[in-house]
Short mmCIF file of C-alpha atoms and ligand atoms in Angstrom, two decimals:
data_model
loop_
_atom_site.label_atom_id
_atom_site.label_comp_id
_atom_site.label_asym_id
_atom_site.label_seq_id
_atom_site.Cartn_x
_atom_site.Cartn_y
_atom_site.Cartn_z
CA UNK A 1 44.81 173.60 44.17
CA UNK A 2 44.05 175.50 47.46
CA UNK A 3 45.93 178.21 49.14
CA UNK A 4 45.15 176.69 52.02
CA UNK A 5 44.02 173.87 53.83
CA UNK A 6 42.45 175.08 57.43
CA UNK A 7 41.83 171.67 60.05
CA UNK A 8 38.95 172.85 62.12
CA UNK A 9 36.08 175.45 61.70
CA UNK A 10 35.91 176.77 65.33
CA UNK A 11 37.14 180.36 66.22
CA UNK A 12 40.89 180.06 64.86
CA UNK A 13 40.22 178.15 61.77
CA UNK A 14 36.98 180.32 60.41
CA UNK A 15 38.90 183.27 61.49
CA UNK A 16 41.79 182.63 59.34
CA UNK A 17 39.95 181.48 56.27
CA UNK A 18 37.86 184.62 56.40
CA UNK A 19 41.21 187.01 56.43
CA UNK A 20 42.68 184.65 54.05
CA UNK A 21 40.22 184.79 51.54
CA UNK A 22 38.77 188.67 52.26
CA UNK A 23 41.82 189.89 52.14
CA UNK A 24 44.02 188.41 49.91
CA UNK A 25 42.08 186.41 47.36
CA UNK A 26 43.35 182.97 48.37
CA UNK A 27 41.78 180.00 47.87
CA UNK A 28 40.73 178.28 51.11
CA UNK A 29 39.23 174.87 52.11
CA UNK A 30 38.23 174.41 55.80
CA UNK A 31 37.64 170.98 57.25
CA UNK A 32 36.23 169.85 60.62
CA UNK A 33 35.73 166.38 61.51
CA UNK A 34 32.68 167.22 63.40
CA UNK A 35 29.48 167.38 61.31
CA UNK A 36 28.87 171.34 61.96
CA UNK A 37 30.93 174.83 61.71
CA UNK A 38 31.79 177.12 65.16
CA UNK A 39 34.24 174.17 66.85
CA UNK A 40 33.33 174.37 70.60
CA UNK A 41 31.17 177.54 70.29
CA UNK A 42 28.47 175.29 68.25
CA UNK A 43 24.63 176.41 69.18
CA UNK A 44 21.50 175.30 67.75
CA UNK A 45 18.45 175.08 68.53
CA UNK A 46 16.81 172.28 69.93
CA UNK A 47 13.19 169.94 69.12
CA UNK A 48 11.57 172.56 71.27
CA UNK A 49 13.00 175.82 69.51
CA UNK A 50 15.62 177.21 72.40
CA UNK A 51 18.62 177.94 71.50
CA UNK A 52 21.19 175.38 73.01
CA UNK A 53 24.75 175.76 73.10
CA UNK A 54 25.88 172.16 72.45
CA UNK A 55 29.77 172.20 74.13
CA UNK A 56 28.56 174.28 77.42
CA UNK A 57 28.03 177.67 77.91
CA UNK A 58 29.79 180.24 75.87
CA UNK A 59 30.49 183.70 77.11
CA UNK A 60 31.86 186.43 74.98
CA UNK A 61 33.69 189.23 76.42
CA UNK A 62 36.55 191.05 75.76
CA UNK A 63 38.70 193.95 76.57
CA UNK A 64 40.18 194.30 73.26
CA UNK A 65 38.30 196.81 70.92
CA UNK A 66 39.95 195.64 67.59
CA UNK A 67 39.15 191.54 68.04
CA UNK A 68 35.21 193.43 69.20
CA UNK A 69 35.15 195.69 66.26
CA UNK A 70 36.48 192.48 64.06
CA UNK A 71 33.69 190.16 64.98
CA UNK A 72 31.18 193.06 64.62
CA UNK A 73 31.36 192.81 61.30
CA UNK A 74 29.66 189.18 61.31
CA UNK A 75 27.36 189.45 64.04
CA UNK A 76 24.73 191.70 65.74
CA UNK A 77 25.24 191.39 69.62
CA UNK A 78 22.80 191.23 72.92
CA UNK A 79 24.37 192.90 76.06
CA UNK A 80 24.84 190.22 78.31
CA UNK A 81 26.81 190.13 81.49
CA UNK A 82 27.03 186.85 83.45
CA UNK A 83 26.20 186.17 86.81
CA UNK A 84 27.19 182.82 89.04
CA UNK A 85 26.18 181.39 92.24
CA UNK A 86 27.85 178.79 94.06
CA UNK A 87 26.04 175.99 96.34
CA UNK A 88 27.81 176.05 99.64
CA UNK A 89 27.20 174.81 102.79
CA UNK A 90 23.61 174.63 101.83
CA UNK A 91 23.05 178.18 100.10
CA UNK A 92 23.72 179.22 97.31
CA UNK A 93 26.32 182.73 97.09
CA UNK A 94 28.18 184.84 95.00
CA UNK A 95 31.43 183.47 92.96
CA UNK A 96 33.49 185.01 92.62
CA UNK A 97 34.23 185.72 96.13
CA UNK A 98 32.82 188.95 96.97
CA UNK A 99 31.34 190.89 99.75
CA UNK A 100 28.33 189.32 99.69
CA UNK A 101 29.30 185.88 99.68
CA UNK A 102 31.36 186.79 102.98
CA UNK A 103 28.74 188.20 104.91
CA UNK A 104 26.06 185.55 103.58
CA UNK A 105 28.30 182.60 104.42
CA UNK A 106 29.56 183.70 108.04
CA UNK A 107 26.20 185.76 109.02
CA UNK A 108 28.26 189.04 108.84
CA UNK A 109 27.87 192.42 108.11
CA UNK A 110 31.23 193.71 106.86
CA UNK A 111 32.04 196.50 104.76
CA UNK A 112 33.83 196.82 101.59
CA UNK A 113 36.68 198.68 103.83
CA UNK A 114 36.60 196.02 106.55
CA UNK A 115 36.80 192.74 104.10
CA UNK A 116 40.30 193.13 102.98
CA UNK A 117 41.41 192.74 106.98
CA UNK A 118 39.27 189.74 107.49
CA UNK A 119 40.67 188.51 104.77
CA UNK A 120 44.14 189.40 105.84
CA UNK A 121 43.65 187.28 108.58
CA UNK A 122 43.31 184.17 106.99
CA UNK A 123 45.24 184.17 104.22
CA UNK A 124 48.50 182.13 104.38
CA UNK A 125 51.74 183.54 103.16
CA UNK A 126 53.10 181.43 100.52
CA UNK A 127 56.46 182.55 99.18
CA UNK A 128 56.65 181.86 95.68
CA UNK A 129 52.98 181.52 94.22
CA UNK A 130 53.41 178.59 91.50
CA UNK A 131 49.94 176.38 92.14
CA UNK A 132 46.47 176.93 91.52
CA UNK A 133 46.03 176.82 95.47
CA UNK A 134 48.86 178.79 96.21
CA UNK A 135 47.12 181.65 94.12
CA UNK A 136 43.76 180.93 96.63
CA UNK A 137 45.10 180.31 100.12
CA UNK A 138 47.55 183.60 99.61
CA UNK A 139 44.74 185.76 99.35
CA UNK A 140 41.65 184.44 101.30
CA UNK A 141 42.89 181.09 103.49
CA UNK A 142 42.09 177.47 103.44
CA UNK A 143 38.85 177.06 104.47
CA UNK A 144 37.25 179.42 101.89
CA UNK A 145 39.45 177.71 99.34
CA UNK A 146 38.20 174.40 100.51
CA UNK A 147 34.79 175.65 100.01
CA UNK A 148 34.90 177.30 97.02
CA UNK A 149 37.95 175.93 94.84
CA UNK A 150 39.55 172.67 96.24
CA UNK A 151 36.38 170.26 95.65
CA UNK A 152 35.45 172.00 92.31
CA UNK A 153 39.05 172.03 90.63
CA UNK A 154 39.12 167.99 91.85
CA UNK A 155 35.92 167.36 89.49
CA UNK A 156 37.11 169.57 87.16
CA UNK A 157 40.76 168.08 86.59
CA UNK A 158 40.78 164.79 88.46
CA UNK A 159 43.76 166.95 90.00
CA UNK A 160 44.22 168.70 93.25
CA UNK A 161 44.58 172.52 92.94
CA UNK A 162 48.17 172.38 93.99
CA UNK A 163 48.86 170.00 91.31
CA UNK A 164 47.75 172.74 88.85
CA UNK A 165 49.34 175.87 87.52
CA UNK A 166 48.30 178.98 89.09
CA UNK A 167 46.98 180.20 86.58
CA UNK A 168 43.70 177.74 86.03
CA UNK A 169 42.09 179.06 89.49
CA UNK A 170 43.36 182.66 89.04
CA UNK A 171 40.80 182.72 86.25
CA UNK A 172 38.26 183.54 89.20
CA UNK A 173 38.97 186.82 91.11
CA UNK A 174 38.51 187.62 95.02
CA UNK A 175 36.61 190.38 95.04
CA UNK A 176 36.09 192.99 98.17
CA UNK A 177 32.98 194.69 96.99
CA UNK A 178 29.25 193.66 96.01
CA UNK A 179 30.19 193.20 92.34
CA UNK A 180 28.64 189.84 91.38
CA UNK A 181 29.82 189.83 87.96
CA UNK A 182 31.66 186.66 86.33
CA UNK A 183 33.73 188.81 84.18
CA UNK A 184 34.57 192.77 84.46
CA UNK A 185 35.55 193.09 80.32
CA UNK A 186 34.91 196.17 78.81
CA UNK A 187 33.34 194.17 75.96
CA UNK A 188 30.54 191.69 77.36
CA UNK A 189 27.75 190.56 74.36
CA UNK A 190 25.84 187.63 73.08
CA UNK A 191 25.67 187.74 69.30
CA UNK A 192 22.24 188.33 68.30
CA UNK A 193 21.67 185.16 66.41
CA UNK A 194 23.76 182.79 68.14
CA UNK A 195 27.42 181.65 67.61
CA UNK A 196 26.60 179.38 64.12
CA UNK A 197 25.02 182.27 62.41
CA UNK A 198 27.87 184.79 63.00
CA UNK A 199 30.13 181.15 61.86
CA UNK A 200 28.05 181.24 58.58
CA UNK A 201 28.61 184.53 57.92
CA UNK A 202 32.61 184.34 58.71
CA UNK A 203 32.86 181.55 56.37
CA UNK A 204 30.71 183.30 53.58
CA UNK A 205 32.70 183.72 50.82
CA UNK A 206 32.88 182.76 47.69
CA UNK A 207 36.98 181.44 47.96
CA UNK A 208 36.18 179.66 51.10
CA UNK A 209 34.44 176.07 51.02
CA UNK A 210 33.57 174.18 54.13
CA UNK A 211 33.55 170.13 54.44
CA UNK A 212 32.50 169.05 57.54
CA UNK A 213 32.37 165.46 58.74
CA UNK A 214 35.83 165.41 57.29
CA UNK A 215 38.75 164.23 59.35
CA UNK A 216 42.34 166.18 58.35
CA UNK A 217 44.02 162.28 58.00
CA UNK A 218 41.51 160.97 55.36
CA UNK A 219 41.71 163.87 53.36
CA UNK A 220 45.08 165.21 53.50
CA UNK A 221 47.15 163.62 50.51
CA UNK A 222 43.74 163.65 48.15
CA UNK A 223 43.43 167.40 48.38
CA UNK A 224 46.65 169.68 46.65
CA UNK A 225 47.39 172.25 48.96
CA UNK A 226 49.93 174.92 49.28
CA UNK A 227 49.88 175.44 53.05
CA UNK A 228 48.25 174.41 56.19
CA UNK A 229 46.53 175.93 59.31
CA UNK A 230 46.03 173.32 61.85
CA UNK A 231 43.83 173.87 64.76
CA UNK A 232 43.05 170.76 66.12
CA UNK A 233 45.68 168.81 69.16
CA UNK A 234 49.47 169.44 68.25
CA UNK A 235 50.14 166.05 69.87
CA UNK A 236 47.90 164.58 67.38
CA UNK A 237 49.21 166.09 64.38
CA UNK A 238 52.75 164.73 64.77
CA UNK A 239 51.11 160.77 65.86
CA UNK A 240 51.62 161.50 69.51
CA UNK A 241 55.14 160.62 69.11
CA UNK A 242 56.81 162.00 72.28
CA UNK A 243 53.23 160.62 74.22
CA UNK A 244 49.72 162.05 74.75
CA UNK A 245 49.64 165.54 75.74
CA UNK A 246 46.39 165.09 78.08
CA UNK A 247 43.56 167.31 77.35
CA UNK A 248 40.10 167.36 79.97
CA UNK A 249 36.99 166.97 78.44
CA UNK A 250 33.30 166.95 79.54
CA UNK A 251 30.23 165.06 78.99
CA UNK A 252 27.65 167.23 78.91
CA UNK A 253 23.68 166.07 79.89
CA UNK A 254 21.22 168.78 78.07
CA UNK A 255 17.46 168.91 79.50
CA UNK A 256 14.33 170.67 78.13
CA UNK A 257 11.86 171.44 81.17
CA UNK A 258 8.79 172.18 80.85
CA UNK A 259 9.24 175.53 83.50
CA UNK A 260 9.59 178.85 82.15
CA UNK A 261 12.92 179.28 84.45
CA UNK A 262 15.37 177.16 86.43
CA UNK A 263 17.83 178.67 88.17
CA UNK A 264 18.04 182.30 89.68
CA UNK A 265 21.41 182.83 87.14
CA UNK A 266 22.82 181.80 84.16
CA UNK A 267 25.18 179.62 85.83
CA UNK A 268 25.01 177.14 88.87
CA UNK A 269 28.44 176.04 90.38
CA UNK A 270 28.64 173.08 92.75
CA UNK A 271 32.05 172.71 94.37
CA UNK A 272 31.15 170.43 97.37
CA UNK A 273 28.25 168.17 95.99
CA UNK A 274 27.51 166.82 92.97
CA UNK A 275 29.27 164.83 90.18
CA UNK A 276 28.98 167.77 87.74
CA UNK A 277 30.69 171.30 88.11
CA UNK A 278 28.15 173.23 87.01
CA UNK A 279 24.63 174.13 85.42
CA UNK A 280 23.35 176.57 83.16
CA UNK A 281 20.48 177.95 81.55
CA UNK A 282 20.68 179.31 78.45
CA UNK A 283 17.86 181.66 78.10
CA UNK A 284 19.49 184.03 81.08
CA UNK A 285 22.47 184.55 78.11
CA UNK A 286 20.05 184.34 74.94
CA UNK A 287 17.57 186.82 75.94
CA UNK A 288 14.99 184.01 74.37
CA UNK A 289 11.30 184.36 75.38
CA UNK A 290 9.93 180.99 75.77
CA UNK A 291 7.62 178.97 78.07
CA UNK A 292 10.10 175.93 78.47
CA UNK A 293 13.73 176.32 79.21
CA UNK A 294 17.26 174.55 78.35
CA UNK A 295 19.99 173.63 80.85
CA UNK A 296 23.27 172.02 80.78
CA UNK A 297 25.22 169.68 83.41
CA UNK A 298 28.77 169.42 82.78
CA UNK A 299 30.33 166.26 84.18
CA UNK A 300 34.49 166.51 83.97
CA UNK A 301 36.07 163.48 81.94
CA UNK A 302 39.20 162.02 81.22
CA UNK A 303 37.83 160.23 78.00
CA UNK A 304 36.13 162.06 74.96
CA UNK A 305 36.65 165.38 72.84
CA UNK A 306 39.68 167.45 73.98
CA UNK A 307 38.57 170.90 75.67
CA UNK A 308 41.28 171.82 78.44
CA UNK A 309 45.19 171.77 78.08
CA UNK A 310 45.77 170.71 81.66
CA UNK A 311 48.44 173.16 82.76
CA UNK A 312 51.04 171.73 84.92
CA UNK A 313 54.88 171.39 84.75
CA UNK A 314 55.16 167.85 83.28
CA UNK A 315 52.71 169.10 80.63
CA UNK A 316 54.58 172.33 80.08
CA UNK A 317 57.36 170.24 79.27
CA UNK A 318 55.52 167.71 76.93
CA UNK A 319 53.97 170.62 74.82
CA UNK A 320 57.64 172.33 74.33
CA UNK A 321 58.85 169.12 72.62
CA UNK A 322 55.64 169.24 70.16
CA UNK A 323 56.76 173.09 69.87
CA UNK A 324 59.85 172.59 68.71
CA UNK A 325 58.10 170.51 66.04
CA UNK A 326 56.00 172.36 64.80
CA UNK A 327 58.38 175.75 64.92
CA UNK A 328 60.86 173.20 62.95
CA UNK A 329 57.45 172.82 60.37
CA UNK A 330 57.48 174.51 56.96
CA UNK A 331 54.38 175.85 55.50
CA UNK A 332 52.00 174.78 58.50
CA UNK A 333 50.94 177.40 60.92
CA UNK A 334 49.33 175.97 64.29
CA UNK A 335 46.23 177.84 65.88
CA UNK A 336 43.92 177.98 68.81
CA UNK A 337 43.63 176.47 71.73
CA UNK A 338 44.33 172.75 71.07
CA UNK A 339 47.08 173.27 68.63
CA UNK A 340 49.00 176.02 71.02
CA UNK A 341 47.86 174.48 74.30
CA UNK A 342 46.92 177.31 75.94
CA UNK A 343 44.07 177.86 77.99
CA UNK A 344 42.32 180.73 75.80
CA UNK A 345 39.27 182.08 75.95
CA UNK A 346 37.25 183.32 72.52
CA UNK A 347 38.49 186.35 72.31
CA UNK A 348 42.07 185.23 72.97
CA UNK A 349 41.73 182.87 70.28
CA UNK A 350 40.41 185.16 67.88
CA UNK A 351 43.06 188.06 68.51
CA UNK A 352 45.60 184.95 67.97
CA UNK A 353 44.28 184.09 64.87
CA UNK A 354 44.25 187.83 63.89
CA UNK A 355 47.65 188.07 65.19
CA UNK A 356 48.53 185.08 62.65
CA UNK A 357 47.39 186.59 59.85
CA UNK A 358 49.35 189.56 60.48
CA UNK A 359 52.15 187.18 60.28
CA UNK A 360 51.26 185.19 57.21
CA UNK A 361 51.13 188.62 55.37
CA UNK A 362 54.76 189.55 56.60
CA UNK A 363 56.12 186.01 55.28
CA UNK A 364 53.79 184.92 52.48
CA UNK A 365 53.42 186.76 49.20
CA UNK A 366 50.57 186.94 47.95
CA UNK A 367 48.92 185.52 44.96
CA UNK A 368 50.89 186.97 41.79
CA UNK A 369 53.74 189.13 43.89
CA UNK A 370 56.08 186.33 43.17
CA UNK A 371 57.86 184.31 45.66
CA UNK A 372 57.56 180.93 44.93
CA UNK A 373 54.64 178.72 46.15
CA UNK A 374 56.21 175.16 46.74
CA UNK A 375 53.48 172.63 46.61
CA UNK A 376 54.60 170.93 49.53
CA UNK A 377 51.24 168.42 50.14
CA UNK A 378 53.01 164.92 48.37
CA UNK A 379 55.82 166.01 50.93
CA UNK A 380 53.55 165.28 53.82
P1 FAD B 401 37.87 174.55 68.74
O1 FAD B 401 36.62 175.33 68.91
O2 FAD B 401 38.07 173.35 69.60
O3 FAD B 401 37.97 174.12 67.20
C1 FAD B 401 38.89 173.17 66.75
C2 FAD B 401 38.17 172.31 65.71
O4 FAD B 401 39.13 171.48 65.07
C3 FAD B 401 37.12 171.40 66.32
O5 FAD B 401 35.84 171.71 65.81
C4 FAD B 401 37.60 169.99 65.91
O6 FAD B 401 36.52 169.14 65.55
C5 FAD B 401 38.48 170.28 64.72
N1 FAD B 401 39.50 169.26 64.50
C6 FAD B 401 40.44 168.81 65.36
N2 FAD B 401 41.19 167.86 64.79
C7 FAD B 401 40.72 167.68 63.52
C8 FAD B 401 41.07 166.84 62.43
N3 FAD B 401 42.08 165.95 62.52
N4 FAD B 401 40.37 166.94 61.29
C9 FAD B 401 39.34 167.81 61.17
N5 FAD B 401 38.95 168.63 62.17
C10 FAD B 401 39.63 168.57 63.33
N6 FAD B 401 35.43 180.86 75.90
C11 FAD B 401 34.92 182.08 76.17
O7 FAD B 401 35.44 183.10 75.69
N7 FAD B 401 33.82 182.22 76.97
C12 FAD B 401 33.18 181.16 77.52
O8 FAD B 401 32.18 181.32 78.24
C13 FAD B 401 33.70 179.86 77.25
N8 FAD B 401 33.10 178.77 77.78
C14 FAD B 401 33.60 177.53 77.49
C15 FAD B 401 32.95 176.43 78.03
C16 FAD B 401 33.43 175.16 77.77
C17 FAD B 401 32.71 173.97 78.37
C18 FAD B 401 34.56 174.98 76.93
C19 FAD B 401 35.09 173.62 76.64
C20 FAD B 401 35.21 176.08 76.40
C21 FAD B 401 34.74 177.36 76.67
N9 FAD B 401 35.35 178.51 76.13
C22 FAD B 401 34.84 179.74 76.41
C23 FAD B 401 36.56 178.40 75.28
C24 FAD B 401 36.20 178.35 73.78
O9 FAD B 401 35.44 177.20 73.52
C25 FAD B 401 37.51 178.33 72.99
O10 FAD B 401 38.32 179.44 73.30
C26 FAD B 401 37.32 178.33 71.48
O11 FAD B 401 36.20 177.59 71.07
C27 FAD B 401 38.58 177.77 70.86
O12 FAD B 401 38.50 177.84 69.46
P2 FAD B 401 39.53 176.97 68.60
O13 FAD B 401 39.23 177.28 67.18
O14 FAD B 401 40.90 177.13 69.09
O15 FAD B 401 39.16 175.44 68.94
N1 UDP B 402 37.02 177.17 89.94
C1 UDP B 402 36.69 176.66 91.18
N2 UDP B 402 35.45 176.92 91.68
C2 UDP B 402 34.53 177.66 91.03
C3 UDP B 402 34.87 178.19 89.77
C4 UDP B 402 36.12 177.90 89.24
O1 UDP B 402 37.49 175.96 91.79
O2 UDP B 402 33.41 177.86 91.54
C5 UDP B 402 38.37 176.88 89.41
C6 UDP B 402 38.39 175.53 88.68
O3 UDP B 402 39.67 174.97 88.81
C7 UDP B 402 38.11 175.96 87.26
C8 UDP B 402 38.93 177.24 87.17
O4 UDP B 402 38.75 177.86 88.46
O5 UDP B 402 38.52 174.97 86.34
C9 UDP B 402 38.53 178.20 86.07
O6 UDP B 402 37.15 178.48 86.18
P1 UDP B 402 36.32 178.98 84.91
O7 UDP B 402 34.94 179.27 85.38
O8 UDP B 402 37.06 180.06 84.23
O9 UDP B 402 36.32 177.66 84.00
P2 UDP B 402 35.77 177.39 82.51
O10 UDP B 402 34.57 178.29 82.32
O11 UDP B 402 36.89 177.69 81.59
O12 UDP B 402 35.42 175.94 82.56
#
């Protein structure tokens, strides 16, 4: 009999089983339907020995010194802070927005005190900011938002920025100085050894055991289990009875070339050419010494693996009625990014998940502090 039963190994399920199991003894299985640990975050390396992170590029960086100090413990980190240029109009410029692009783009030579006004100037007054292009064309006007966001957030969604929440582009600041930074987090690291080893080592213990290849509905009334952490879709888990919640995914097209370096920064975005979004190169983020080097293209699909919530009222509304479900569930706690719908990063995920636990130890006793422990697994 386990403790628990954890659906998905990626940063919310691993997370869990680790507290679960360090901290209170319990007896934990983890399954993942994929055939690897580290959900999304997955690396490896590839035939030619670079390190390759199979879902797309994956970031870390946080603000938060306990969810740092937490995943310290499991990994040895790089300093890594990423850098993106956009191809527009034929160059290729700082994004996010920032002096630099400005003065590149137009042939200017503002300064940091001058760029707010210019951007004053074109910005359009929108009353009530609710879309992902009202949050764009308040602050620097249409035409830099048709360069830089409209085309991308098309590819990206299959949607038009204004038929997106605002928060999906506010993601990506405007900037009025030269910082070229993708992210300002206090925290900003690569662990050492890639995002599977620091997996292995989360999962390491001797209460925890790992089946991958292993989808949650084959298994679920062969294995006795007391409770249940479910990180995979919500609309899933309860047979997509009110109707798909939609999810974006990606295809992604991984090339080895035989070049020592291809691009000037980790990441390439194209938001006015192009089928894909973007393109990266790993060894800018892996620190790897090599004589060949890695990249990804990310193409935006409707069909395959779920990796966005799409954010947008109808959707808002779909995931409440799965909410109410799975509030109304006893004994099943749902995690991460698929089973809350929420567009989190890592570390958001990870302080969740650490937020969860905190929960799970106000409501569950633990092992021998009585309270009784229903087996509730036939019920299901
Ligand atoms: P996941 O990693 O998706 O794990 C859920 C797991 O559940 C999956 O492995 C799935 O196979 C499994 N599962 C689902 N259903 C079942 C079932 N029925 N049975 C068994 N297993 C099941 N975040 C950053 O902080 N920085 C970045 O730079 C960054 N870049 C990203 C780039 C891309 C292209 C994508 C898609 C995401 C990126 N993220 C980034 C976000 C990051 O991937 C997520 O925050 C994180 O991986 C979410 O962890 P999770 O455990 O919630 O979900
Ligand atoms: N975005 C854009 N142009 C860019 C970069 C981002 O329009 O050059 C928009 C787009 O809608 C994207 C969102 O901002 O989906 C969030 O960007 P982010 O880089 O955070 O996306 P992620 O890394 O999560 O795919």
């Amino acid at each position: 009999m386990f403790d628990w039963l954890i659906v998905g190994a990626g940063f919310a399920g691993s997370v869990l089983a680790e507290r679960l199991a360090s901290q209170r003894g319990d007896r934990v299985l983890v399954v993942d339907r994929r055939p690897h640990i580290a959900g999304n975050a997955f690396d490896r390396y590839n035939e030619q020995g670079l390190l390759v992170h199979q879902y797309g590029p994956h970031i870390f960086h946080t603000n938060s010194q306990r969810i740092f100090d937490y995943l310290s413990q499991f990994t040895a980190w790089r300093p890594y802070e990423h850098r993106v240029l956009a191809a527009v109009d034929g160059m290729l410029v700082p994004i996010p927005i920032n002096l630099d692009t400005v003065n590149k783009l137009y042939g200017l030579s503002l300064t940091s005190a001058e760029l707010p006004a210019w951007f004053a100037a074109r910005a359009e007054p929108v009353e009530v900011i609710r879309t992902s292009e009202d949050v764009v064309v308040s602050v620097v006007g249409r035409e830099l938002y048709e360069k830089f966001f409209q085309g991308y957030t098309r590819k990206q969604w299959g949607l038009d920025p204004s038929q997106l929440d605002k928060s999906i582009t506010a993601r990506v600041p405007v900037r009025t100085d030269r910082d070229d930074r993708y992210f300002t987090d206090s925290h900003q690291f690569m662990p050492r050894d890639g995002y599977t080893r620091m997996f292995e080592r989360l999962l390491d213990h001797p209460n925890i055991a790992v089946m991958t290849n292993t989808d949650y509905r084959a298994i679920r009334d062969f294995v006795p289990h007391r409770r249940l952490i479910y990180t995979g879709p919500i609309d899933e888990y309860f047979d997509c009875r009110f109707g798909k919640l939609p999810y974006r995914s990606l295809r992604f097209r991984h090339e080895t070339l035989g070049q020592e370096w291809a691009l000037p920064t980790g990441t390439v975005n194209y938001p006015q050419t192009e089928d894909y979004t973007r393109v990266s190169e790993y060894k800018h983020m892996t620190g790897q010494v090599h004589p060949a080097t890695a990249i990804t293209y990310e193409y935006p699909s409707a069909e395959g693996d779920p990796y966005y919530p799409i954010l947008r009222p109808e959707t808002a509304a779909l995931y409440k009625q799965y909410e109410a479900l799975a509030q109304a569930a006893t004994d099943v706690w749902f995690v991460g990014r698929l089973a809350t719908y929420r567009y989190y990063n890592m570390d958001q995920v990870t302080g969740q998940a650490l937020a969860t636990f905190d929960r799970i130890e106000a409501q569950v006793p633990r092992r021998g502090q009585g309270g009784a422990m229903n087996d509730n697994a036939a019920a299901r």
